[in-house]
Amino acid sequence: QVQLVESGGGLVQAGGSLRLSCVASGRTFSSYAMGWFRQAPGKEREFVGHITRGGGTAYYADSVKGRFTISRDNAKNTVFLQMNSLKPEDTAVYYCAARPVRQTSYDYWGQGTQVTVSS
């Protein structure tokens, strides 16, 4: 089991920046690939990005590519989502999720943190 807790959400004006954090507790953090997802009101949850276990490679949805950056600090059991040039359409609840090694699904999810971007 691993527990995930996100923080860093808030209200920001369009064009601004936020950095979300997700702290993991429980089993070895470095054994999990980590993903970020978001869900806007009335919409389905969507993939934002993903980082490999060692942090060497990150992948992003086209909608955030070039604006968002995922990083991780395995020594601190933390994954980050740096969000720059925010747009009102980035408004959503953001979730981090952990994917165990050799699995294709994210088995563990945080409770989410609200990000609101005003125009």
mmCIF file of N, CA, C and O in Angstrom, residues 1-4 22-36 51-55 71-80 96-101:
data_model
loop_
_atom_site.group_PDB
_atom_site.id
_atom_site.type_symbol
_atom_site.label_atom_id
_atom_site.label_comp_id
_atom_site.label_asym_id
_atom_site.label_seq_id
_atom_site.Cartn_x
_atom_site.Cartn_y
_atom_site.Cartn_z
ATOM 1 N N GLN A 1 0.831 -1.189 0.000
ATOM 2 C CA GLN A 1 0.000 0.000 0.000
ATOM 3 C C GLN A 1 0.869 1.244 0.000
ATOM 4 O O GLN A 1 1.951 1.264 0.582
ATOM 5 N N VAL A 2 0.389 2.276 -0.654
ATOM 6 C CA VAL A 2 1.046 3.564 -0.606
ATOM 7 C C VAL A 2 -0.042 4.626 -0.476
ATOM 8 O O VAL A 2 -1.109 4.508 -1.070
ATOM 9 N N GLN A 3 0.210 5.597 0.351
ATOM 10 C CA GLN A 3 -0.713 6.703 0.529
ATOM 11 C C GLN A 3 -0.127 7.947 -0.138
ATOM 12 O O GLN A 3 1.058 8.226 -0.012
ATOM 13 N N LEU A 4 -0.987 8.676 -0.829
ATOM 14 C CA LEU A 4 -0.557 9.858 -1.582
ATOM 15 C C LEU A 4 -1.325 11.083 -1.097
ATOM 16 O O LEU A 4 -2.552 11.020 -0.969
ATOM 17 N N CYS A 22 3.166 16.047 -4.375
ATOM 18 C CA CYS A 22 2.486 14.821 -3.967
ATOM 19 C C CYS A 22 3.478 14.005 -3.155
ATOM 20 O O CYS A 22 4.505 13.567 -3.687
ATOM 21 N N VAL A 23 3.168 13.848 -1.890
ATOM 22 C CA VAL A 23 4.052 13.106 -0.989
ATOM 23 C C VAL A 23 3.494 11.708 -0.786
ATOM 24 O O VAL A 23 2.291 11.535 -0.521
ATOM 25 N N ALA A 24 4.355 10.733 -0.898
ATOM 26 C CA ALA A 24 3.955 9.338 -0.745
ATOM 27 C C ALA A 24 4.476 8.768 0.558
ATOM 28 O O ALA A 24 5.591 9.076 0.985
ATOM 29 N N SER A 25 3.685 7.929 1.164
ATOM 30 C CA SER A 25 4.131 7.188 2.337
ATOM 31 C C SER A 25 3.792 5.725 2.111
ATOM 32 O O SER A 25 2.993 5.373 1.255
ATOM 33 N N GLY A 26 4.414 4.887 2.857
ATOM 34 C CA GLY A 26 4.158 3.460 2.705
ATOM 35 C C GLY A 26 5.340 2.762 2.064
ATOM 36 O O GLY A 26 6.475 2.973 2.451
ATOM 37 N N ARG A 27 5.074 1.977 1.042
ATOM 38 C CA ARG A 27 6.121 1.181 0.427
ATOM 39 C C ARG A 27 7.077 2.048 -0.387
ATOM 40 O O ARG A 27 6.865 3.214 -0.578
ATOM 41 N N THR A 28 8.127 1.464 -0.874
ATOM 42 C CA THR A 28 9.220 2.180 -1.520
ATOM 43 C C THR A 28 8.724 3.030 -2.685
ATOM 44 O O THR A 28 8.233 2.521 -3.683
ATOM 45 N N PHE A 29 8.893 4.322 -2.558
ATOM 46 C CA PHE A 29 8.391 5.269 -3.554
ATOM 47 C C PHE A 29 9.038 5.047 -4.911
ATOM 48 O O PHE A 29 8.371 5.137 -5.950
ATOM 49 N N SER A 30 10.298 4.747 -4.924
ATOM 50 C CA SER A 30 11.020 4.628 -6.189
ATOM 51 C C SER A 30 10.607 3.411 -6.999
ATOM 52 O O SER A 30 11.034 3.257 -8.146
ATOM 53 N N SER A 31 9.778 2.547 -6.438
ATOM 54 C CA SER A 31 9.313 1.388 -7.199
ATOM 55 C C SER A 31 8.056 1.709 -8.010
ATOM 56 O O SER A 31 7.535 0.840 -8.705
ATOM 57 N N TYR A 32 7.592 2.955 -7.927
ATOM 58 C CA TYR A 32 6.376 3.358 -8.622
ATOM 59 C C TYR A 32 6.662 4.406 -9.682
ATOM 60 O O TYR A 32 7.352 5.402 -9.415
ATOM 61 N N ALA A 33 6.113 4.190 -10.869
ATOM 62 C CA ALA A 33 5.983 5.299 -11.809
ATOM 63 C C ALA A 33 4.846 6.179 -11.298
ATOM 64 O O ALA A 33 3.903 5.691 -10.670
ATOM 65 N N MET A 34 4.935 7.456 -11.553
ATOM 66 C CA MET A 34 3.955 8.388 -11.003
ATOM 67 C C MET A 34 3.271 9.171 -12.116
ATOM 68 O O MET A 34 3.921 9.612 -13.075
ATOM 69 N N GLY A 35 1.995 9.345 -11.960
ATOM 70 C CA GLY A 35 1.233 10.110 -12.939
ATOM 71 C C GLY A 35 0.478 11.250 -12.292
ATOM 72 O O GLY A 35 0.202 11.235 -11.091
ATOM 73 N N TRP A 36 0.173 12.233 -13.117
ATOM 74 C CA TRP A 36 -0.722 13.327 -12.719
ATOM 75 C C TRP A 36 -1.935 13.298 -13.643
ATOM 76 O O TRP A 36 -1.800 13.125 -14.866
ATOM 77 N N ILE A 51 5.816 10.250 -15.026
ATOM 78 C CA ILE A 51 7.264 10.214 -14.896
ATOM 79 C C ILE A 51 7.692 8.823 -14.490
ATOM 80 O O ILE A 51 7.022 8.159 -13.687
ATOM 81 N N THR A 52 8.786 8.361 -15.051
ATOM 82 C CA THR A 52 9.274 7.019 -14.768
ATOM 83 C C THR A 52 9.828 6.911 -13.361
ATOM 84 O O THR A 52 10.034 7.907 -12.673
ATOM 85 N N ARG A 53 10.082 5.681 -12.935
ATOM 86 C CA ARG A 53 10.468 5.440 -11.550
ATOM 87 C C ARG A 53 11.735 6.197 -11.155
ATOM 88 O O ARG A 53 11.837 6.745 -10.065
ATOM 89 N N GLY A 54 12.695 6.234 -12.046
ATOM 90 C CA GLY A 54 13.946 6.919 -11.742
ATOM 91 C C GLY A 54 13.909 8.411 -12.011
ATOM 92 O O GLY A 54 14.845 9.136 -11.668
ATOM 93 N N GLY A 55 12.848 8.864 -12.660
ATOM 94 C CA GLY A 55 12.724 10.283 -12.959
ATOM 95 C C GLY A 55 13.416 10.711 -14.238
ATOM 96 O O GLY A 55 13.460 11.898 -14.551
ATOM 97 N N SER A 71 8.541 16.354 -12.129
ATOM 98 C CA SER A 71 9.817 15.918 -11.588
ATOM 99 C C SER A 71 9.555 15.136 -10.314
ATOM 100 O O SER A 71 8.435 15.123 -9.796
ATOM 101 N N ARG A 72 10.574 14.467 -9.824
ATOM 102 C CA ARG A 72 10.412 13.710 -8.588
ATOM 103 C C ARG A 72 11.705 13.725 -7.799
ATOM 104 O O ARG A 72 12.791 13.835 -8.368
ATOM 105 N N ASP A 73 11.545 13.586 -6.498
ATOM 106 C CA ASP A 73 12.673 13.473 -5.580
ATOM 107 C C ASP A 73 12.452 12.201 -4.781
ATOM 108 O O ASP A 73 11.681 12.184 -3.810
ATOM 109 N N ASN A 74 13.082 11.134 -5.199
ATOM 110 C CA ASN A 74 12.853 9.840 -4.550
ATOM 111 C C ASN A 74 13.353 9.819 -3.110
ATOM 112 O O ASN A 74 12.838 9.060 -2.284
ATOM 113 N N ALA A 75 14.320 10.631 -2.806
ATOM 114 C CA ALA A 75 14.812 10.690 -1.426
ATOM 115 C C ALA A 75 13.780 11.291 -0.482
ATOM 116 O O ALA A 75 13.794 11.021 0.722
ATOM 117 N N LYS A 76 12.880 12.112 -1.054
ATOM 118 C CA LYS A 76 11.844 12.762 -0.245
ATOM 119 C C LYS A 76 10.461 12.208 -0.531
ATOM 120 O O LYS A 76 9.457 12.764 -0.078
ATOM 121 N N ASN A 77 10.407 11.115 -1.301
ATOM 122 C CA ASN A 77 9.118 10.474 -1.608
ATOM 123 C C ASN A 77 8.117 11.465 -2.183
ATOM 124 O O ASN A 77 6.917 11.430 -1.848
ATOM 125 N N THR A 78 8.571 12.326 -3.055
ATOM 126 C CA THR A 78 7.722 13.399 -3.557
ATOM 127 C C THR A 78 7.813 13.514 -5.073
ATOM 128 O O THR A 78 8.898 13.401 -5.643
ATOM 129 N N VAL A 79 6.675 13.754 -5.692
ATOM 130 C CA VAL A 79 6.613 14.073 -7.108
ATOM 131 C C VAL A 79 5.985 15.456 -7.234
ATOM 132 O O VAL A 79 5.113 15.825 -6.451
ATOM 133 N N PHE A 80 6.462 16.205 -8.228
ATOM 134 C CA PHE A 80 6.033 17.587 -8.404
ATOM 135 C C PHE A 80 5.398 17.783 -9.777
ATOM 136 O O PHE A 80 5.744 17.096 -10.742
ATOM 137 N N CYS A 96 -2.532 12.991 -8.097
ATOM 138 C CA CYS A 96 -1.374 12.170 -8.420
ATOM 139 C C CYS A 96 -1.757 10.713 -8.219
ATOM 140 O O CYS A 96 -2.685 10.393 -7.465
ATOM 141 N N ALA A 97 -1.040 9.847 -8.910
ATOM 142 C CA ALA A 97 -1.341 8.423 -8.858
ATOM 143 C C ALA A 97 -0.055 7.633 -9.007
ATOM 144 O O ALA A 97 0.888 8.083 -9.674
ATOM 145 N N ALA A 98 -0.030 6.457 -8.408
ATOM 146 C CA ALA A 98 1.147 5.596 -8.426
ATOM 147 C C ALA A 98 0.860 4.319 -9.188
ATOM 148 O O ALA A 98 -0.187 3.687 -8.988
ATOM 149 N N ARG A 99 1.796 3.965 -10.050
ATOM 150 C CA ARG A 99 1.668 2.747 -10.842
ATOM 151 C C ARG A 99 2.798 1.790 -10.469
ATOM 152 O O ARG A 99 3.977 2.101 -10.672
ATOM 153 N N PRO A 100 2.452 0.630 -9.916
ATOM 154 C CA PRO A 100 3.493 -0.321 -9.512
ATOM 155 C C PRO A 100 4.279 -0.845 -10.713
ATOM 156 O O PRO A 100 3.783 -0.840 -11.847
ATOM 157 N N VAL A 101 5.467 -1.305 -10.435
ATOM 158 C CA VAL A 101 6.320 -1.826 -11.494
ATOM 159 C C VAL A 101 5.645 -3.005 -12.183
ATOM 160 O O VAL A 101 4.936 -3.799 -11.558
#
